[in-house]
Amino acid sequence: SGSRVHQFHSALTTALHQDSLDDRAWISDPTQVVHRLCGRPGVSAANVSREIYDSVKLEAEQGCVKAASVLGFWHLTASPSSPSPVLLDRPLAVSWLRRAADGNDMHAAFALAQHLEHVQSQPAEAHKYCMRAAEQGHALAQLEIGRMFLNATQESSSSSEELEAAQSWLRQAAEQGHIRAKHLLGALLLSPQWFETRASHFHSCAHNKVGTLHTAVKLLQQAAAAG
């Protein structure tokens, strides 16, 4: 009925404009279809009805960042043989993800970065969006940026600033519970390179050296316990 359709669109619009993905509105019927984005459990593109797709698309066209992110992920992950209205369309997916990323959606920014890096071979553009996601608090993006700086420290021309940057980004990801980041950060804090870089700091205060060792061991133990 017209009333049911109106209630559906009203509920969907409310859900799309919620500030938090964890808000209860995201799991109330019928908005659960756009419940969780960007790697979180949720409904796949294959299960999207025409009504849902058109409603989300309308919201995205009207400037809803979250709706643009949803469309981007749907078009990026759809099956080529999907019977749903969502078709595999990478150029369209990139367009929607870019719109969402430019609207400060960190999940869209990271997904876009990964696509640009591994599919379209545009490392400079990929780095820009990965850095944006990291700065907004995306743990995987923080890990990627940390690893980038960590790899740079293996070059003969590397600087202590790169080592400090690697430590900073890995720490931010580790503080969010990312196991790989904990492992890399723990190994970094135990490396001769790190102690050489921080030699004057440790020399002035032995307590700082002991504290760093304790932190490194704790991080490695947590990473090992997590498998």
mmCIF file of C-alpha atoms in Angstrom:
data_model
loop_
_atom_site.group_PDB
_atom_site.id
_atom_site.type_symbol
_atom_site.label_atom_id
_atom_site.label_comp_id
_atom_site.label_asym_id
_atom_site.label_seq_id
_atom_site.Cartn_x
_atom_site.Cartn_y
_atom_site.Cartn_z
ATOM 1 C CA SER A 1 0.000 0.000 0.000
ATOM 2 C CA GLY A 2 0.956 3.643 -0.313
ATOM 3 C CA SER A 3 1.196 3.936 3.474
ATOM 4 C CA ARG A 4 3.629 0.995 3.712
ATOM 5 C CA VAL A 5 5.842 2.432 0.979
ATOM 6 C CA HIS A 6 5.845 5.815 2.697
ATOM 7 C CA GLN A 7 6.835 4.207 6.019
ATOM 8 C CA PHE A 8 9.595 2.260 4.279
ATOM 9 C CA HIS A 9 11.108 5.354 2.672
ATOM 10 C CA SER A 10 10.814 7.297 5.917
ATOM 11 C CA ALA A 11 12.575 4.571 7.913
ATOM 12 C CA LEU A 12 15.283 4.127 5.280
ATOM 13 C CA THR A 13 15.953 7.855 5.103
ATOM 14 C CA THR A 14 16.205 8.045 8.895
ATOM 15 C CA ALA A 15 18.666 5.139 8.991
ATOM 16 C CA LEU A 16 20.871 6.542 6.251
ATOM 17 C CA HIS A 17 21.199 9.853 8.057
ATOM 18 C CA GLN A 18 22.034 8.389 11.474
ATOM 19 C CA ASP A 19 25.386 9.563 12.816
ATOM 20 C CA SER A 20 26.361 6.106 14.059
ATOM 21 C CA LEU A 21 26.304 2.774 12.278
ATOM 22 C CA ASP A 22 25.581 1.193 15.649
ATOM 23 C CA ASP A 23 22.431 3.185 16.266
ATOM 24 C CA ARG A 24 19.378 1.028 16.950
ATOM 25 C CA ALA A 25 17.667 2.516 13.893
ATOM 26 C CA TRP A 26 20.139 0.586 11.730
ATOM 27 C CA ILE A 27 18.771 -2.767 12.859
ATOM 28 C CA SER A 28 15.042 -2.009 12.800
ATOM 29 C CA ASP A 29 12.885 -3.352 9.997
ATOM 30 C CA PRO A 30 13.026 -2.569 7.099
ATOM 31 C CA THR A 31 16.276 -0.611 7.226
ATOM 32 C CA GLN A 32 18.439 -3.623 8.097
ATOM 33 C CA VAL A 33 19.325 -3.956 4.394
ATOM 34 C CA VAL A 34 21.611 -0.965 4.715
ATOM 35 C CA HIS A 35 22.658 -1.806 8.249
ATOM 36 C CA ARG A 36 26.374 -2.391 8.170
ATOM 37 C CA LEU A 37 28.874 -1.056 5.718
ATOM 38 C CA CYS A 38 32.466 -1.528 4.764
ATOM 39 C CA GLY A 39 33.433 -5.032 5.771
ATOM 40 C CA ARG A 40 30.907 -5.416 8.545
ATOM 41 C CA PRO A 41 28.320 -8.226 8.367
ATOM 42 C CA GLY A 42 25.275 -7.171 6.405
ATOM 43 C CA VAL A 43 23.131 -7.765 3.391
ATOM 44 C CA SER A 44 25.056 -8.283 0.159
ATOM 45 C CA ALA A 45 24.356 -6.655 -3.175
ATOM 46 C CA ALA A 46 22.770 -9.906 -4.382
ATOM 47 C CA ASN A 47 19.879 -9.481 -1.937
ATOM 48 C CA VAL A 48 19.010 -5.885 -2.751
ATOM 49 C CA SER A 49 15.557 -5.277 -4.188
ATOM 50 C CA ARG A 50 14.754 -2.640 -6.790
ATOM 51 C CA GLU A 51 12.817 -0.667 -4.192
ATOM 52 C CA ILE A 52 15.755 -0.603 -1.823
ATOM 53 C CA TYR A 53 18.284 0.224 -4.542
ATOM 54 C CA ASP A 54 16.230 3.096 -5.924
ATOM 55 C CA SER A 55 15.681 4.512 -2.442
ATOM 56 C CA VAL A 56 19.373 4.417 -1.540
ATOM 57 C CA LYS A 57 20.323 5.882 -4.931
ATOM 58 C CA LEU A 58 17.871 8.751 -4.444
ATOM 59 C CA GLU A 59 19.384 9.556 -1.046
ATOM 60 C CA ALA A 60 22.904 9.421 -2.497
ATOM 61 C CA GLU A 61 21.960 11.751 -5.346
ATOM 62 C CA GLN A 62 20.573 14.177 -2.780
ATOM 63 C CA GLY A 63 23.906 14.284 -0.986
ATOM 64 C CA CYS A 64 23.707 11.562 1.665
ATOM 65 C CA VAL A 65 27.295 10.408 2.192
ATOM 66 C CA LYS A 66 26.351 7.109 3.795
ATOM 67 C CA ALA A 67 24.057 6.239 0.887
ATOM 68 C CA ALA A 68 26.847 7.009 -1.588
ATOM 69 C CA SER A 69 29.109 4.674 0.385
ATOM 70 C CA VAL A 70 26.487 1.914 0.271
ATOM 71 C CA LEU A 71 26.127 2.230 -3.504
ATOM 72 C CA GLY A 72 29.874 2.204 -3.976
ATOM 73 C CA PHE A 73 30.289 -1.019 -2.030
ATOM 74 C CA TRP A 74 27.332 -2.667 -3.719
ATOM 75 C CA HIS A 75 28.610 -1.942 -7.226
ATOM 76 C CA LEU A 76 32.160 -2.932 -6.276
ATOM 77 C CA THR A 77 31.192 -6.312 -4.799
ATOM 78 C CA ALA A 78 28.219 -7.363 -6.938
ATOM 79 C CA SER A 79 28.378 -10.659 -8.763
ATOM 80 C CA PRO A 80 28.635 -10.374 -12.577
ATOM 81 C CA SER A 81 25.656 -12.738 -12.807
ATOM 82 C CA SER A 82 23.641 -11.170 -10.005
ATOM 83 C CA PRO A 83 19.863 -11.127 -10.590
ATOM 84 C CA SER A 84 19.530 -8.066 -8.345
ATOM 85 C CA PRO A 85 19.356 -4.498 -9.696
ATOM 86 C CA VAL A 86 22.912 -3.962 -8.430
ATOM 87 C CA LEU A 87 25.331 -4.751 -11.251
ATOM 88 C CA LEU A 88 29.097 -5.134 -11.039
ATOM 89 C CA ASP A 89 30.240 -1.731 -12.264
ATOM 90 C CA ARG A 90 33.676 -0.718 -11.036
ATOM 91 C CA PRO A 91 33.773 2.758 -12.657
ATOM 92 C CA LEU A 92 30.396 3.549 -11.093
ATOM 93 C CA ALA A 93 31.562 2.084 -7.781
ATOM 94 C CA VAL A 94 34.645 4.304 -7.824
ATOM 95 C CA SER A 95 32.495 7.332 -8.558
ATOM 96 C CA TRP A 96 30.211 6.699 -5.571
ATOM 97 C CA LEU A 97 33.064 5.750 -3.251
ATOM 98 C CA ARG A 98 34.964 8.886 -4.212
ATOM 99 C CA ARG A 99 31.897 10.980 -3.490
ATOM 100 C CA ALA A 100 31.514 9.330 -0.083
ATOM 101 C CA ALA A 101 35.235 9.608 0.681
ATOM 102 C CA ASP A 102 35.205 13.291 -0.224
ATOM 103 C CA GLY A 103 32.321 13.570 2.237
ATOM 104 C CA ASN A 104 34.607 12.204 4.999
ATOM 105 C CA ASP A 105 33.449 8.573 5.038
ATOM 106 C CA MET A 106 36.622 6.811 6.183
ATOM 107 C CA HIS A 107 35.415 3.338 5.160
ATOM 108 C CA ALA A 108 34.731 4.505 1.613
ATOM 109 C CA ALA A 109 38.111 6.258 1.526
ATOM 110 C CA PHE A 110 39.953 3.080 2.499
ATOM 111 C CA ALA A 111 38.021 0.886 0.053
ATOM 112 C CA LEU A 112 38.698 3.390 -2.699
ATOM 113 C CA ALA A 113 42.389 3.448 -1.801
ATOM 114 C CA GLN A 114 42.606 -0.333 -2.021
ATOM 115 C CA HIS A 115 40.857 -0.387 -5.389
ATOM 116 C CA LEU A 116 43.039 2.376 -6.817
ATOM 117 C CA GLU A 117 46.182 0.629 -5.581
ATOM 118 C CA HIS A 118 45.499 -2.972 -6.535
ATOM 119 C CA VAL A 119 43.109 -2.741 -9.482
ATOM 120 C CA GLN A 120 43.764 0.560 -11.215
ATOM 121 C CA SER A 121 47.472 0.880 -10.354
ATOM 122 C CA GLN A 122 47.250 4.487 -9.196
ATOM 123 C CA PRO A 123 49.534 4.475 -6.124
ATOM 124 C CA ALA A 124 49.675 8.240 -5.632
ATOM 125 C CA GLU A 125 45.896 8.628 -5.651
ATOM 126 C CA ALA A 126 45.539 5.501 -3.514
ATOM 127 C CA HIS A 127 47.954 6.900 -0.926
ATOM 128 C CA LYS A 128 45.944 10.126 -0.707
ATOM 129 C CA TYR A 129 42.750 8.317 0.188
ATOM 130 C CA CYS A 130 44.465 5.806 2.462
ATOM 131 C CA MET A 131 46.072 8.655 4.401
ATOM 132 C CA ARG A 132 42.706 10.395 4.624
ATOM 133 C CA ALA A 133 41.110 7.255 6.058
ATOM 134 C CA ALA A 134 43.992 6.807 8.515
ATOM 135 C CA GLU A 135 43.692 10.382 9.733
ATOM 136 C CA GLN A 136 39.985 9.793 10.312
ATOM 137 C CA GLY A 137 40.716 6.768 12.494
ATOM 138 C CA HIS A 138 40.407 3.747 10.173
ATOM 139 C CA ALA A 139 42.548 1.027 11.786
ATOM 140 C CA LEU A 140 43.395 -0.845 8.580
ATOM 141 C CA ALA A 141 44.383 2.394 6.881
ATOM 142 C CA GLN A 142 46.579 3.276 9.867
ATOM 143 C CA LEU A 143 48.224 -0.141 9.559
ATOM 144 C CA GLU A 144 48.847 0.380 5.840
ATOM 145 C CA ILE A 145 50.385 3.819 6.372
ATOM 146 C CA GLY A 146 52.478 2.469 9.236
ATOM 147 C CA ARG A 147 53.753 -0.377 7.072
ATOM 148 C CA MET A 148 54.553 2.064 4.292
ATOM 149 C CA PHE A 149 56.777 4.106 6.595
ATOM 150 C CA LEU A 150 58.216 0.913 8.091
ATOM 151 C CA ASN A 151 59.196 -0.334 4.618
ATOM 152 C CA ALA A 152 60.733 3.052 3.868
ATOM 153 C CA THR A 153 63.049 2.656 6.875
ATOM 154 C CA GLN A 154 64.693 -0.277 5.100
ATOM 155 C CA GLU A 155 66.065 2.099 2.475
ATOM 156 C CA SER A 156 69.585 3.436 2.925
ATOM 157 C CA SER A 157 68.299 7.001 2.652
ATOM 158 C CA SER A 158 65.651 6.563 5.355
ATOM 159 C CA SER A 159 65.387 9.048 8.202
ATOM 160 C CA SER A 160 64.483 8.905 11.876
ATOM 161 C CA GLU A 161 61.305 10.826 11.000
ATOM 162 C CA GLU A 162 60.101 7.865 8.937
ATOM 163 C CA LEU A 163 60.759 5.510 11.826
ATOM 164 C CA GLU A 164 58.845 7.796 14.192
ATOM 165 C CA ALA A 165 55.976 8.004 11.693
ATOM 166 C CA ALA A 166 55.852 4.210 11.385
ATOM 167 C CA GLN A 167 55.737 3.895 15.160
ATOM 168 C CA SER A 168 52.990 6.503 15.461
ATOM 169 C CA TRP A 169 50.656 4.976 12.861
ATOM 170 C CA LEU A 170 51.202 1.408 14.016
ATOM 171 C CA ARG A 171 50.520 2.476 17.589
ATOM 172 C CA GLN A 172 47.225 4.081 16.599
ATOM 173 C CA ALA A 173 46.117 0.899 14.830
ATOM 174 C CA ALA A 174 47.325 -1.264 17.729
ATOM 175 C CA GLU A 175 45.362 0.845 20.205
ATOM 176 C CA GLN A 176 42.258 -0.061 18.227
ATOM 177 C CA GLY A 177 43.080 -3.723 18.771
ATOM 178 C CA HIS A 178 44.560 -4.576 15.368
ATOM 179 C CA ILE A 179 46.648 -7.712 15.927
ATOM 180 C CA ARG A 180 49.014 -7.291 12.976
ATOM 181 C CA ALA A 181 49.719 -3.714 14.072
ATOM 182 C CA LYS A 182 50.560 -4.928 17.591
ATOM 183 C CA HIS A 183 52.980 -7.474 16.179
ATOM 184 C CA LEU A 184 54.724 -4.979 13.892
ATOM 185 C CA LEU A 185 54.872 -2.307 16.582
ATOM 186 C CA GLY A 186 56.261 -4.727 19.156
ATOM 187 C CA ALA A 187 58.951 -5.886 16.735
ATOM 188 C CA LEU A 188 59.795 -2.286 15.858
ATOM 189 C CA LEU A 189 60.193 -1.259 19.496
ATOM 190 C CA LEU A 190 62.621 -4.153 20.027
ATOM 191 C CA SER A 191 64.673 -3.450 16.902
ATOM 192 C CA PRO A 192 68.248 -2.100 17.076
ATOM 193 C CA GLN A 193 67.204 0.552 14.595
ATOM 194 C CA TRP A 194 64.631 1.929 17.033
ATOM 195 C CA PHE A 195 67.076 1.984 19.928
ATOM 196 C CA GLU A 196 69.691 3.702 17.785
ATOM 197 C CA THR A 197 67.195 6.349 16.798
ATOM 198 C CA ARG A 198 66.171 6.891 20.414
ATOM 199 C CA ALA A 199 69.647 6.538 21.920
ATOM 200 C CA SER A 200 69.842 10.009 23.451
ATOM 201 C CA HIS A 201 66.318 9.691 24.832
ATOM 202 C CA PHE A 202 67.064 6.356 26.472
ATOM 203 C CA HIS A 203 70.459 7.547 27.748
ATOM 204 C CA SER A 204 68.860 10.399 29.655
ATOM 205 C CA CYS A 205 66.274 8.178 31.288
ATOM 206 C CA ALA A 206 66.759 4.451 31.796
ATOM 207 C CA HIS A 207 63.129 4.216 32.856
ATOM 208 C CA ASN A 208 62.055 5.073 29.306
ATOM 209 C CA LYS A 209 64.072 2.168 27.903
ATOM 210 C CA VAL A 210 62.578 -0.298 30.386
ATOM 211 C CA GLY A 211 59.105 1.020 29.639
ATOM 212 C CA THR A 212 59.617 0.590 25.915
ATOM 213 C CA LEU A 213 60.823 -2.981 26.367
ATOM 214 C CA HIS A 214 57.837 -3.779 28.567
ATOM 215 C CA THR A 215 55.432 -2.305 25.998
ATOM 216 C CA ALA A 216 57.048 -4.224 23.140
ATOM 217 C CA VAL A 217 56.885 -7.555 24.946
ATOM 218 C CA LYS A 218 53.272 -6.954 25.958
ATOM 219 C CA LEU A 219 52.271 -6.166 22.360
ATOM 220 C CA LEU A 220 53.963 -9.287 21.019
ATOM 221 C CA GLN A 221 52.297 -11.418 23.702
ATOM 222 C CA GLN A 222 48.890 -10.001 22.772
ATOM 223 C CA ALA A 223 49.519 -10.648 19.092
ATOM 224 C CA ALA A 224 50.662 -14.210 19.791
ATOM 225 C CA ALA A 225 47.653 -14.901 22.027
ATOM 226 C CA ALA A 226 45.329 -13.763 19.270
ATOM 227 C CA GLY A 227 46.872 -16.247 16.874
#
